[in-house]
Amino acid sequence: MTMKTKFTVLLLSLIGIGPVAAEIAPTDSFNAFVRHMAKQHRFNETELRTLFKAVNIQQPILDAMSKPAEGKPWFQYREIFMTEARIAGGVQFWKDNAAALQAVERQYGVPAEIIVAIIGVETKYGAHTGKYRVIDALATLGFAYPPRSEFFLKELEQFLVLAREEHMDPLQPMGSYAGAMGFPQFMPSSFRSFAKDFDGDGKRDIWTNPADAIASVAHYFVRNQWQPGAPVAYPVSAKGEAYRQALSKGVKPDIGVAELRQLQVELPPQLAGTEKVKLLSYQQQAGEDLWLGLHNFYVITRYNHSPLYAMAVYQLSQAIAARKT
């Protein structure tokens, strides 16, 4: 047993959790959460406590949090998403939802291939939307995962509010181990802010309605300042080692094109010298690939802050678009 596993077992034993799942203990954190929901959102405390008696803290969720795919190097991460099955699945999803994708692209200005790729990376076009009850996932991480408890308790709060708004039984919706939901894997706060009822049936259904999911993804991108018609990223090359001065953490464009050219990075001629860009390095089995992330690449990272994720979405979108034509 590793030290990390021993710590987890000790932590769970202290709050009364067994090896797989258990009810939520009435800790100070839980009691404070219930009081907050009653005061802030006018929930009934007794009803909430009754609801949470049917909610379970789940050890597999805690285990999954320690193994994110973004911990892999690029050449391994890419192999997860750039597969024949995912490319072909994207082409089929596009064909099956062509009318919605065309209408959404016209209304929001987000390319159909980007929307399809997001849904492809997130859930393989709706095939894998999650096996955990959303309320179990959020409660587990909110009450039994101290490193991220603040974030997940806020999402639990948002989930209970949206369940009330959408007239859903909070024990029914399913999602990922982190509480992400539906085709696009929206967290509850994103659902409340960005989910759309595209077909006008009175429901924002991102679990079973691809049209609503497609419009919701596009709306998310627009609200994060997607620039219609603008490029996303360019592969680039460099002479010498001076370019390494421009490699830095983060994903936000932080260096001018003119400055990169002075560092002997060979850039597309159409880029204006004053434009801000992000130089990115992607690890291959031998060497690295250099890419230039533009504003729209940064917008993709608002969906998931990993530059690996954003590049997977972009490359999958290009492969799907090329295959479809």
PDB file of C-alpha atoms in Angstrom:
ATOM      1  CA  MET A   1       0.000   0.000   0.000  1.00  0.00           C
ATOM      2  CA  THR A   2       1.446   3.358  -1.043  1.00  0.00           C
ATOM      3  CA  MET A   3       1.636   6.340   1.284  1.00  0.00           C
ATOM      4  CA  LYS A   4      -1.041   8.069  -0.828  1.00  0.00           C
ATOM      5  CA  THR A   5      -3.362   5.081  -0.499  1.00  0.00           C
ATOM      6  CA  LYS A   6      -2.719   4.866   3.244  1.00  0.00           C
ATOM      7  CA  PHE A   7      -3.580   8.561   3.579  1.00  0.00           C
ATOM      8  CA  THR A   8      -6.823   8.066   1.638  1.00  0.00           C
ATOM      9  CA  VAL A   9      -7.841   5.069   3.751  1.00  0.00           C
ATOM     10  CA  LEU A  10      -7.029   6.987   6.947  1.00  0.00           C
ATOM     11  CA  LEU A  11      -8.977  10.025   5.770  1.00  0.00           C
ATOM     12  CA  LEU A  12     -11.990   7.933   4.836  1.00  0.00           C
ATOM     13  CA  SER A  13     -11.903   6.054   8.131  1.00  0.00           C
ATOM     14  CA  LEU A  14     -11.902   9.336  10.028  1.00  0.00           C
ATOM     15  CA  ILE A  15     -15.091  10.463   8.303  1.00  0.00           C
ATOM     16  CA  GLY A  16     -16.725   7.073   8.493  1.00  0.00           C
ATOM     17  CA  ILE A  17     -16.424   5.906   4.898  1.00  0.00           C
ATOM     18  CA  GLY A  18     -15.974   2.264   3.978  1.00  0.00           C
ATOM     19  CA  PRO A  19     -13.811   0.885   1.181  1.00  0.00           C
ATOM     20  CA  VAL A  20     -16.293   1.466  -1.677  1.00  0.00           C
ATOM     21  CA  ALA A  21     -19.252   3.675  -0.719  1.00  0.00           C
ATOM     22  CA  ALA A  22     -21.057   5.017   2.309  1.00  0.00           C
ATOM     23  CA  GLU A  23     -23.584   7.600   3.359  1.00  0.00           C
ATOM     24  CA  ILE A  24     -22.478  11.152   4.027  1.00  0.00           C
ATOM     25  CA  ALA A  25     -21.564  11.758   7.646  1.00  0.00           C
ATOM     26  CA  PRO A  26     -23.122  14.843   9.346  1.00  0.00           C
ATOM     27  CA  THR A  27     -19.790  16.673   9.546  1.00  0.00           C
ATOM     28  CA  ASP A  28     -19.365  20.395  10.152  1.00  0.00           C
ATOM     29  CA  SER A  29     -18.773  20.825   6.420  1.00  0.00           C
ATOM     30  CA  PHE A  30     -21.996  19.036   5.524  1.00  0.00           C
ATOM     31  CA  ASN A  31     -24.050  20.922   8.077  1.00  0.00           C
ATOM     32  CA  ALA A  32     -22.636  24.238   6.885  1.00  0.00           C
ATOM     33  CA  PHE A  33     -23.496  23.336   3.285  1.00  0.00           C
ATOM     34  CA  VAL A  34     -27.099  22.506   4.184  1.00  0.00           C
ATOM     35  CA  ARG A  35     -27.478  25.765   6.102  1.00  0.00           C
ATOM     36  CA  HIS A  36     -26.012  27.701   3.166  1.00  0.00           C
ATOM     37  CA  MET A  37     -28.463  26.122   0.702  1.00  0.00           C
ATOM     38  CA  ALA A  38     -31.365  26.976   2.978  1.00  0.00           C
ATOM     39  CA  LYS A  39     -30.276  30.580   3.486  1.00  0.00           C
ATOM     40  CA  GLN A  40     -28.985  31.369   0.013  1.00  0.00           C
ATOM     41  CA  HIS A  41     -31.453  29.429  -2.141  1.00  0.00           C
ATOM     42  CA  ARG A  42     -34.393  28.797   0.220  1.00  0.00           C
ATOM     43  CA  PHE A  43     -34.086  25.017   0.208  1.00  0.00           C
ATOM     44  CA  ASN A  44     -35.831  23.167   3.019  1.00  0.00           C
ATOM     45  CA  GLU A  45     -33.175  21.863   5.437  1.00  0.00           C
ATOM     46  CA  THR A  46     -35.153  18.774   6.430  1.00  0.00           C
ATOM     47  CA  GLU A  47     -35.798  17.845   2.799  1.00  0.00           C
ATOM     48  CA  LEU A  48     -32.121  18.331   1.931  1.00  0.00           C
ATOM     49  CA  ARG A  49     -30.966  16.109   4.769  1.00  0.00           C
ATOM     50  CA  THR A  50     -33.414  13.458   3.646  1.00  0.00           C
ATOM     51  CA  LEU A  51     -32.148  13.755   0.072  1.00  0.00           C
ATOM     52  CA  PHE A  52     -28.519  13.323   1.133  1.00  0.00           C
ATOM     53  CA  LYS A  53     -29.337  10.118   3.010  1.00  0.00           C
ATOM     54  CA  ALA A  54     -29.666   8.600  -0.474  1.00  0.00           C
ATOM     55  CA  VAL A  55     -26.299  10.029  -1.620  1.00  0.00           C
ATOM     56  CA  ASN A  56     -23.093   7.993  -1.417  1.00  0.00           C
ATOM     57  CA  ILE A  57     -19.442   8.896  -1.026  1.00  0.00           C
ATOM     58  CA  GLN A  58     -17.664   6.669  -3.551  1.00  0.00           C
ATOM     59  CA  GLN A  59     -14.060   5.538  -3.310  1.00  0.00           C
ATOM     60  CA  PRO A  60     -13.734   4.827  -7.089  1.00  0.00           C
ATOM     61  CA  ILE A  61     -14.408   8.531  -7.698  1.00  0.00           C
ATOM     62  CA  LEU A  62     -11.576   9.493  -5.364  1.00  0.00           C
ATOM     63  CA  ASP A  63      -9.307   6.992  -7.109  1.00  0.00           C
ATOM     64  CA  ALA A  64     -10.154   8.400 -10.554  1.00  0.00           C
ATOM     65  CA  MET A  65      -9.184  11.919  -9.486  1.00  0.00           C
ATOM     66  CA  SER A  66      -5.577  10.783  -9.063  1.00  0.00           C
ATOM     67  CA  LYS A  67      -5.214   9.582 -12.674  1.00  0.00           C
ATOM     68  CA  PRO A  68      -6.103  12.395 -15.096  1.00  0.00           C
ATOM     69  CA  ALA A  69      -5.310  11.801 -18.778  1.00  0.00           C
ATOM     70  CA  GLU A  70      -3.664  15.235 -18.962  1.00  0.00           C
ATOM     71  CA  GLY A  71      -0.751  13.776 -16.985  1.00  0.00           C
ATOM     72  CA  LYS A  72       0.418  11.893 -20.081  1.00  0.00           C
ATOM     73  CA  PRO A  73       2.970  13.261 -22.588  1.00  0.00           C
ATOM     74  CA  TRP A  74       1.508  14.516 -25.864  1.00  0.00           C
ATOM     75  CA  PHE A  75       2.400  11.504 -28.001  1.00  0.00           C
ATOM     76  CA  GLN A  76       0.482   9.230 -25.609  1.00  0.00           C
ATOM     77  CA  TYR A  77      -2.387  11.648 -24.993  1.00  0.00           C
ATOM     78  CA  ARG A  78      -2.897  12.129 -28.746  1.00  0.00           C
ATOM     79  CA  GLU A  79      -3.285   8.393 -29.268  1.00  0.00           C
ATOM     80  CA  ILE A  80      -6.379   8.391 -27.050  1.00  0.00           C
ATOM     81  CA  PHE A  81      -8.310  10.707 -29.379  1.00  0.00           C
ATOM     82  CA  MET A  82      -6.752  10.574 -32.847  1.00  0.00           C
ATOM     83  CA  THR A  83      -8.064   7.123 -33.680  1.00  0.00           C
ATOM     84  CA  GLU A  84      -9.834   5.761 -36.722  1.00  0.00           C
ATOM     85  CA  ALA A  85     -12.922   5.026 -34.635  1.00  0.00           C
ATOM     86  CA  ARG A  86     -13.138   8.568 -33.273  1.00  0.00           C
ATOM     87  CA  ILE A  87     -12.592  10.180 -36.673  1.00  0.00           C
ATOM     88  CA  ALA A  88     -15.162   7.933 -38.357  1.00  0.00           C
ATOM     89  CA  GLY A  89     -17.528   8.458 -35.450  1.00  0.00           C
ATOM     90  CA  GLY A  90     -17.216  12.203 -35.897  1.00  0.00           C
ATOM     91  CA  VAL A  91     -18.090  11.992 -39.574  1.00  0.00           C
ATOM     92  CA  GLN A  92     -21.151   9.892 -38.734  1.00  0.00           C
ATOM     93  CA  PHE A  93     -22.231  12.226 -35.919  1.00  0.00           C
ATOM     94  CA  TRP A  94     -21.939  15.145 -38.352  1.00  0.00           C
ATOM     95  CA  LYS A  95     -24.088  13.329 -40.926  1.00  0.00           C
ATOM     96  CA  ASP A  96     -26.667  12.341 -38.318  1.00  0.00           C
ATOM     97  CA  ASN A  97     -26.939  15.916 -37.014  1.00  0.00           C
ATOM     98  CA  ALA A  98     -26.180  17.884 -40.166  1.00  0.00           C
ATOM     99  CA  ALA A  99     -29.213  20.163 -39.955  1.00  0.00           C
ATOM    100  CA  ALA A 100     -28.565  21.189 -36.348  1.00  0.00           C
ATOM    101  CA  LEU A 101     -24.844  21.685 -36.947  1.00  0.00           C
ATOM    102  CA  GLN A 102     -25.484  23.846 -40.010  1.00  0.00           C
ATOM    103  CA  ALA A 103     -28.050  25.974 -38.204  1.00  0.00           C
ATOM    104  CA  VAL A 104     -25.870  26.370 -35.113  1.00  0.00           C
ATOM    105  CA  GLU A 105     -22.790  27.272 -37.150  1.00  0.00           C
ATOM    106  CA  ARG A 106     -24.816  29.892 -39.005  1.00  0.00           C
ATOM    107  CA  GLN A 107     -26.236  31.347 -35.782  1.00  0.00           C
ATOM    108  CA  TYR A 108     -23.119  31.264 -33.561  1.00  0.00           C
ATOM    109  CA  GLY A 109     -20.189  31.308 -35.996  1.00  0.00           C
ATOM    110  CA  VAL A 110     -18.474  28.290 -34.421  1.00  0.00           C
ATOM    111  CA  PRO A 111     -17.354  25.730 -37.050  1.00  0.00           C
ATOM    112  CA  ALA A 112     -19.254  22.462 -37.059  1.00  0.00           C
ATOM    113  CA  GLU A 113     -16.021  20.476 -36.934  1.00  0.00           C
ATOM    114  CA  ILE A 114     -14.961  22.165 -33.685  1.00  0.00           C
ATOM    115  CA  ILE A 115     -18.311  21.383 -32.058  1.00  0.00           C
ATOM    116  CA  VAL A 116     -18.188  17.782 -33.266  1.00  0.00           C
ATOM    117  CA  ALA A 117     -14.612  17.358 -32.033  1.00  0.00           C
ATOM    118  CA  ILE A 118     -15.470  18.693 -28.573  1.00  0.00           C
ATOM    119  CA  ILE A 119     -18.293  16.164 -28.242  1.00  0.00           C
ATOM    120  CA  GLY A 120     -16.001  13.480 -29.684  1.00  0.00           C
ATOM    121  CA  VAL A 121     -13.223  14.126 -27.182  1.00  0.00           C
ATOM    122  CA  GLU A 122     -15.608  14.510 -24.258  1.00  0.00           C
ATOM    123  CA  THR A 123     -17.919  11.533 -24.703  1.00  0.00           C
ATOM    124  CA  LYS A 124     -17.159   9.818 -28.029  1.00  0.00           C
ATOM    125  CA  TYR A 125     -20.305  11.406 -29.474  1.00  0.00           C
ATOM    126  CA  GLY A 126     -22.495  10.585 -26.513  1.00  0.00           C
ATOM    127  CA  ALA A 127     -21.391   6.960 -26.103  1.00  0.00           C
ATOM    128  CA  HIS A 128     -19.633   7.551 -22.775  1.00  0.00           C
ATOM    129  CA  THR A 129     -21.406  10.261 -20.787  1.00  0.00           C
ATOM    130  CA  GLY A 130     -20.532   8.853 -17.359  1.00  0.00           C
ATOM    131  CA  LYS A 131     -21.487   6.024 -15.024  1.00  0.00           C
ATOM    132  CA  TYR A 132     -21.858   7.922 -11.735  1.00  0.00           C
ATOM    133  CA  ARG A 133     -24.810   9.804 -10.367  1.00  0.00           C
ATOM    134  CA  VAL A 134     -23.879  13.472 -10.598  1.00  0.00           C
ATOM    135  CA  ILE A 135     -24.895  14.117  -7.021  1.00  0.00           C
ATOM    136  CA  ASP A 136     -22.685  11.250  -5.777  1.00  0.00           C
ATOM    137  CA  ALA A 137     -19.685  12.557  -7.723  1.00  0.00           C
ATOM    138  CA  LEU A 138     -20.054  16.142  -6.531  1.00  0.00           C
ATOM    139  CA  ALA A 139     -20.765  15.157  -2.929  1.00  0.00           C
ATOM    140  CA  THR A 140     -17.820  12.747  -2.853  1.00  0.00           C
ATOM    141  CA  LEU A 141     -15.404  15.379  -4.110  1.00  0.00           C
ATOM    142  CA  GLY A 142     -16.988  18.164  -2.105  1.00  0.00           C
ATOM    143  CA  PHE A 143     -17.046  16.401   1.253  1.00  0.00           C
ATOM    144  CA  ALA A 144     -14.232  13.824   0.962  1.00  0.00           C
ATOM    145  CA  TYR A 145     -11.583  15.332  -1.342  1.00  0.00           C
ATOM    146  CA  PRO A 146     -10.020  18.282   0.542  1.00  0.00           C
ATOM    147  CA  PRO A 147      -7.727  19.501  -2.284  1.00  0.00           C
ATOM    148  CA  ARG A 148     -10.733  20.504  -4.431  1.00  0.00           C
ATOM    149  CA  SER A 149     -13.584  20.584  -1.929  1.00  0.00           C
ATOM    150  CA  GLU A 150     -14.321  24.297  -2.366  1.00  0.00           C
ATOM    151  CA  PHE A 151     -14.744  23.961  -6.132  1.00  0.00           C
ATOM    152  CA  PHE A 152     -16.910  20.855  -5.965  1.00  0.00           C
ATOM    153  CA  LEU A 153     -19.137  22.159  -3.184  1.00  0.00           C
ATOM    154  CA  LYS A 154     -19.871  25.175  -5.381  1.00  0.00           C
ATOM    155  CA  GLU A 155     -20.720  22.810  -8.235  1.00  0.00           C
ATOM    156  CA  LEU A 156     -22.918  20.753  -5.898  1.00  0.00           C
ATOM    157  CA  GLU A 157     -24.726  23.958  -4.995  1.00  0.00           C
ATOM    158  CA  GLN A 158     -25.187  24.780  -8.678  1.00  0.00           C
ATOM    159  CA  PHE A 159     -26.403  21.256  -9.407  1.00  0.00           C
ATOM    160  CA  LEU A 160     -29.131  21.355  -6.775  1.00  0.00           C
ATOM    161  CA  VAL A 161     -30.305  24.723  -8.069  1.00  0.00           C
ATOM    162  CA  LEU A 162     -30.370  23.570 -11.704  1.00  0.00           C
ATOM    163  CA  ALA A 163     -32.221  20.366 -10.749  1.00  0.00           C
ATOM    164  CA  ARG A 164     -34.904  22.559  -9.196  1.00  0.00           C
ATOM    165  CA  GLU A 165     -34.926  24.926 -12.187  1.00  0.00           C
ATOM    166  CA  GLU A 166     -35.150  22.112 -14.719  1.00  0.00           C
ATOM    167  CA  HIS A 167     -37.656  20.080 -12.658  1.00  0.00           C
ATOM    168  CA  MET A 168     -35.296  17.104 -12.439  1.00  0.00           C
ATOM    169  CA  ASP A 169     -34.977  14.531  -9.682  1.00  0.00           C
ATOM    170  CA  PRO A 170     -31.438  15.302  -8.381  1.00  0.00           C
ATOM    171  CA  LEU A 171     -30.830  11.582  -7.804  1.00  0.00           C
ATOM    172  CA  GLN A 172     -31.332  10.718 -11.477  1.00  0.00           C
ATOM    173  CA  PRO A 173     -28.818  12.589 -13.712  1.00  0.00           C
ATOM    174  CA  MET A 174     -25.671  10.617 -14.538  1.00  0.00           C
ATOM    175  CA  GLY A 175     -22.233  11.969 -15.341  1.00  0.00           C
ATOM    176  CA  SER A 176     -18.491  11.559 -15.032  1.00  0.00           C
ATOM    177  CA  TYR A 177     -16.499  10.918 -11.865  1.00  0.00           C
ATOM    178  CA  ALA A 178     -16.080  14.711 -11.641  1.00  0.00           C
ATOM    179  CA  GLY A 179     -19.786  15.460 -12.086  1.00  0.00           C
ATOM    180  CA  ALA A 180     -19.633  16.526 -15.744  1.00  0.00           C
ATOM    181  CA  MET A 181     -22.848  15.901 -17.645  1.00  0.00           C
ATOM    182  CA  GLY A 182     -24.220  14.866 -21.009  1.00  0.00           C
ATOM    183  CA  PHE A 183     -22.841  14.926 -24.559  1.00  0.00           C
ATOM    184  CA  PRO A 184     -20.646  18.000 -23.869  1.00  0.00           C
ATOM    185  CA  GLN A 185     -19.758  17.137 -20.242  1.00  0.00           C
ATOM    186  CA  PHE A 186     -20.869  20.428 -18.753  1.00  0.00           C
ATOM    187  CA  MET A 187     -20.327  21.015 -15.077  1.00  0.00           C
ATOM    188  CA  PRO A 188     -23.464  22.287 -13.333  1.00  0.00           C
ATOM    189  CA  SER A 189     -22.304  25.920 -13.357  1.00  0.00           C
ATOM    190  CA  SER A 190     -21.657  25.682 -17.104  1.00  0.00           C
ATOM    191  CA  PHE A 191     -25.060  24.084 -17.631  1.00  0.00           C
ATOM    192  CA  ARG A 192     -26.804  26.953 -15.883  1.00  0.00           C
ATOM    193  CA  SER A 193     -24.795  29.557 -17.825  1.00  0.00           C
ATOM    194  CA  PHE A 194     -24.516  28.055 -21.298  1.00  0.00           C
ATOM    195  CA  ALA A 195     -26.941  25.169 -21.939  1.00  0.00           C
ATOM    196  CA  LYS A 196     -29.498  25.921 -24.677  1.00  0.00           C
ATOM    197  CA  ASP A 197     -32.917  24.597 -25.629  1.00  0.00           C
ATOM    198  CA  PHE A 198     -32.220  24.646 -29.364  1.00  0.00           C
ATOM    199  CA  ASP A 199     -35.283  22.748 -30.581  1.00  0.00           C
ATOM    200  CA  GLY A 200     -37.690  24.774 -28.438  1.00  0.00           C
ATOM    201  CA  ASP A 201     -39.250  21.856 -26.565  1.00  0.00           C
ATOM    202  CA  GLY A 202     -38.921  23.637 -23.228  1.00  0.00           C
ATOM    203  CA  LYS A 203     -36.016  21.513 -21.969  1.00  0.00           C
ATOM    204  CA  ARG A 204     -32.267  22.037 -22.015  1.00  0.00           C
ATOM    205  CA  ASP A 205     -31.471  18.362 -22.563  1.00  0.00           C
ATOM    206  CA  ILE A 206     -27.751  17.762 -23.049  1.00  0.00           C
ATOM    207  CA  TRP A 207     -28.068  14.056 -22.131  1.00  0.00           C
ATOM    208  CA  THR A 208     -30.239  12.729 -24.963  1.00  0.00           C
ATOM    209  CA  ASN A 209     -30.807  15.642 -27.367  1.00  0.00           C
ATOM    210  CA  PRO A 210     -27.824  16.205 -29.695  1.00  0.00           C
ATOM    211  CA  ALA A 211     -29.269  19.483 -31.041  1.00  0.00           C
ATOM    212  CA  ASP A 212     -29.403  21.006 -27.558  1.00  0.00           C
ATOM    213  CA  ALA A 213     -25.881  19.731 -26.864  1.00  0.00           C
ATOM    214  CA  ILE A 214     -24.522  21.145 -30.134  1.00  0.00           C
ATOM    215  CA  ALA A 215     -26.038  24.582 -29.502  1.00  0.00           C
ATOM    216  CA  SER A 216     -24.828  24.522 -25.888  1.00  0.00           C
ATOM    217  CA  VAL A 217     -21.214  23.937 -26.949  1.00  0.00           C
ATOM    218  CA  ALA A 218     -21.414  26.745 -29.515  1.00  0.00           C
ATOM    219  CA  HIS A 219     -22.946  29.105 -26.961  1.00  0.00           C
ATOM    220  CA  TYR A 220     -20.140  28.270 -24.528  1.00  0.00           C
ATOM    221  CA  PHE A 221     -17.555  29.228 -27.145  1.00  0.00           C
ATOM    222  CA  VAL A 222     -19.307  32.440 -28.143  1.00  0.00           C
ATOM    223  CA  ARG A 223     -19.572  33.528 -24.517  1.00  0.00           C
ATOM    224  CA  ASN A 224     -15.814  32.984 -24.277  1.00  0.00           C
ATOM    225  CA  GLN A 225     -15.215  35.328 -27.237  1.00  0.00           C
ATOM    226  CA  TRP A 226     -14.792  32.893 -30.125  1.00  0.00           C
ATOM    227  CA  GLN A 227     -13.831  34.850 -33.265  1.00  0.00           C
ATOM    228  CA  PRO A 228     -15.814  33.547 -36.278  1.00  0.00           C
ATOM    229  CA  GLY A 229     -13.663  32.812 -39.298  1.00  0.00           C
ATOM    230  CA  ALA A 230     -10.371  33.298 -37.466  1.00  0.00           C
ATOM    231  CA  PRO A 231      -7.709  30.552 -37.442  1.00  0.00           C
ATOM    232  CA  VAL A 232      -7.027  28.399 -34.399  1.00  0.00           C
ATOM    233  CA  ALA A 233      -3.400  27.241 -34.561  1.00  0.00           C
ATOM    234  CA  TYR A 234      -0.461  26.770 -36.901  1.00  0.00           C
ATOM    235  CA  PRO A 235       2.387  24.253 -36.866  1.00  0.00           C
ATOM    236  CA  VAL A 236       5.682  26.154 -36.881  1.00  0.00           C
ATOM    237  CA  SER A 237       9.402  25.486 -36.855  1.00  0.00           C
ATOM    238  CA  ALA A 238      12.420  27.294 -35.472  1.00  0.00           C
ATOM    239  CA  LYS A 239      16.125  27.648 -36.124  1.00  0.00           C
ATOM    240  CA  GLY A 240      18.526  27.294 -33.240  1.00  0.00           C
ATOM    241  CA  GLU A 241      17.478  27.343 -29.594  1.00  0.00           C
ATOM    242  CA  ALA A 242      16.510  30.988 -29.097  1.00  0.00           C
ATOM    243  CA  TYR A 243      12.805  30.122 -29.399  1.00  0.00           C
ATOM    244  CA  ARG A 244      12.937  28.395 -26.003  1.00  0.00           C
ATOM    245  CA  GLN A 245      12.913  31.840 -24.404  1.00  0.00           C
ATOM    246  CA  ALA A 246       9.294  32.134 -25.582  1.00  0.00           C
ATOM    247  CA  LEU A 247       8.107  28.846 -24.062  1.00  0.00           C
ATOM    248  CA  SER A 248       6.237  29.493 -20.845  1.00  0.00           C
ATOM    249  CA  LYS A 249       3.472  28.070 -18.730  1.00  0.00           C
ATOM    250  CA  GLY A 250      -0.163  28.804 -19.428  1.00  0.00           C
ATOM    251  CA  VAL A 251      -2.128  28.982 -22.654  1.00  0.00           C
ATOM    252  CA  LYS A 252      -3.031  32.648 -23.061  1.00  0.00           C
ATOM    253  CA  PRO A 253      -1.370  34.441 -26.008  1.00  0.00           C
ATOM    254  CA  ASP A 254       1.537  36.292 -24.434  1.00  0.00           C
ATOM    255  CA  ILE A 255       4.083  37.178 -27.098  1.00  0.00           C
ATOM    256  CA  GLY A 256       4.045  39.262 -30.258  1.00  0.00           C
ATOM    257  CA  VAL A 257       4.569  37.758 -33.703  1.00  0.00           C
ATOM    258  CA  ALA A 258       7.412  40.196 -34.420  1.00  0.00           C
ATOM    259  CA  GLU A 259       9.239  39.105 -31.263  1.00  0.00           C
ATOM    260  CA  LEU A 260       8.914  35.436 -32.202  1.00  0.00           C
ATOM    261  CA  ARG A 261      10.340  36.132 -35.647  1.00  0.00           C
ATOM    262  CA  GLN A 262      13.345  37.748 -33.950  1.00  0.00           C
ATOM    263  CA  LEU A 263      13.792  34.469 -32.041  1.00  0.00           C
ATOM    264  CA  GLN A 264      14.020  32.708 -35.438  1.00  0.00           C
ATOM    265  CA  VAL A 265      10.613  31.069 -35.280  1.00  0.00           C
ATOM    266  CA  GLU A 266       9.339  30.617 -38.840  1.00  0.00           C
ATOM    267  CA  LEU A 267       5.747  31.855 -38.871  1.00  0.00           C
ATOM    268  CA  PRO A 268       2.985  32.072 -41.489  1.00  0.00           C
ATOM    269  CA  PRO A 269       3.434  35.324 -43.429  1.00  0.00           C
ATOM    270  CA  GLN A 270      -0.210  36.374 -42.982  1.00  0.00           C
ATOM    271  CA  LEU A 271       0.215  36.951 -39.258  1.00  0.00           C
ATOM    272  CA  ALA A 272       0.414  40.611 -38.284  1.00  0.00           C
ATOM    273  CA  GLY A 273       3.513  41.614 -36.374  1.00  0.00           C
ATOM    274  CA  THR A 274       1.468  43.103 -33.530  1.00  0.00           C
ATOM    275  CA  GLU A 275      -0.723  40.038 -32.958  1.00  0.00           C
ATOM    276  CA  LYS A 276      -0.325  38.205 -29.651  1.00  0.00           C
ATOM    277  CA  VAL A 277       0.174  34.440 -29.900  1.00  0.00           C
ATOM    278  CA  LYS A 278       1.270  31.508 -27.735  1.00  0.00           C
ATOM    279  CA  LEU A 279       4.232  29.311 -28.628  1.00  0.00           C
ATOM    280  CA  LEU A 280       3.579  25.736 -27.550  1.00  0.00           C
ATOM    281  CA  SER A 281       5.809  22.665 -27.441  1.00  0.00           C
ATOM    282  CA  TYR A 282       4.342  19.153 -27.705  1.00  0.00           C
ATOM    283  CA  GLN A 283       6.493  16.212 -26.657  1.00  0.00           C
ATOM    284  CA  GLN A 284       6.929  13.428 -29.183  1.00  0.00           C
ATOM    285  CA  GLN A 285       8.715  10.133 -28.638  1.00  0.00           C
ATOM    286  CA  ALA A 286      11.704  11.778 -30.278  1.00  0.00           C
ATOM    287  CA  GLY A 287      11.900  15.546 -30.166  1.00  0.00           C
ATOM    288  CA  GLU A 288       8.975  17.958 -30.096  1.00  0.00           C
ATOM    289  CA  ASP A 289       6.380  19.630 -32.266  1.00  0.00           C
ATOM    290  CA  LEU A 290       6.075  23.405 -32.117  1.00  0.00           C
ATOM    291  CA  TRP A 291       2.686  25.024 -32.554  1.00  0.00           C
ATOM    292  CA  LEU A 292       1.388  28.539 -32.495  1.00  0.00           C
ATOM    293  CA  GLY A 293      -1.824  28.981 -30.549  1.00  0.00           C
ATOM    294  CA  LEU A 294      -3.980  31.947 -31.560  1.00  0.00           C
ATOM    295  CA  HIS A 295      -6.935  33.549 -29.806  1.00  0.00           C
ATOM    296  CA  ASN A 296      -9.383  30.806 -30.821  1.00  0.00           C
ATOM    297  CA  PHE A 297      -7.012  28.155 -29.505  1.00  0.00           C
ATOM    298  CA  TYR A 298      -7.115  29.960 -26.179  1.00  0.00           C
ATOM    299  CA  VAL A 299     -10.919  29.915 -26.344  1.00  0.00           C
ATOM    300  CA  ILE A 300     -10.849  26.114 -26.699  1.00  0.00           C
ATOM    301  CA  THR A 301      -8.814  25.979 -23.481  1.00  0.00           C
ATOM    302  CA  ARG A 302     -11.668  27.718 -21.661  1.00  0.00           C
ATOM    303  CA  TYR A 303     -13.456  24.382 -22.035  1.00  0.00           C
ATOM    304  CA  ASN A 304     -10.493  22.533 -20.544  1.00  0.00           C
ATOM    305  CA  HIS A 305      -7.377  24.460 -19.574  1.00  0.00           C
ATOM    306  CA  SER A 306      -4.948  21.802 -20.808  1.00  0.00           C
ATOM    307  CA  PRO A 307      -3.025  22.663 -24.008  1.00  0.00           C
ATOM    308  CA  LEU A 308      -3.001  18.907 -24.695  1.00  0.00           C
ATOM    309  CA  TYR A 309      -6.798  18.877 -24.665  1.00  0.00           C
ATOM    310  CA  ALA A 310      -7.099  21.892 -26.947  1.00  0.00           C
ATOM    311  CA  MET A 311      -4.653  20.445 -29.472  1.00  0.00           C
ATOM    312  CA  ALA A 312      -6.475  17.109 -29.456  1.00  0.00           C
ATOM    313  CA  VAL A 313      -9.749  18.914 -30.184  1.00  0.00           C
ATOM    314  CA  TYR A 314      -8.173  20.948 -32.970  1.00  0.00           C
ATOM    315  CA  GLN A 315      -6.419  18.039 -34.667  1.00  0.00           C
ATOM    316  CA  LEU A 316      -9.489  15.811 -34.389  1.00  0.00           C
ATOM    317  CA  SER A 317     -11.637  18.594 -35.873  1.00  0.00           C
ATOM    318  CA  GLN A 318      -9.313  18.866 -38.844  1.00  0.00           C
ATOM    319  CA  ALA A 319      -9.242  15.105 -39.398  1.00  0.00           C
ATOM    320  CA  ILE A 320     -13.046  14.879 -39.251  1.00  0.00           C
ATOM    321  CA  ALA A 321     -13.507  17.818 -41.639  1.00  0.00           C
ATOM    322  CA  ALA A 322     -10.996  16.333 -44.103  1.00  0.00           C
ATOM    323  CA  ARG A 323     -12.663  12.914 -43.985  1.00  0.00           C
ATOM    324  CA  LYS A 324     -16.157  14.349 -44.450  1.00  0.00           C
ATOM    325  CA  THR A 325     -15.378  16.214 -47.662  1.00  0.00           C
TER     326      THR A 325
END
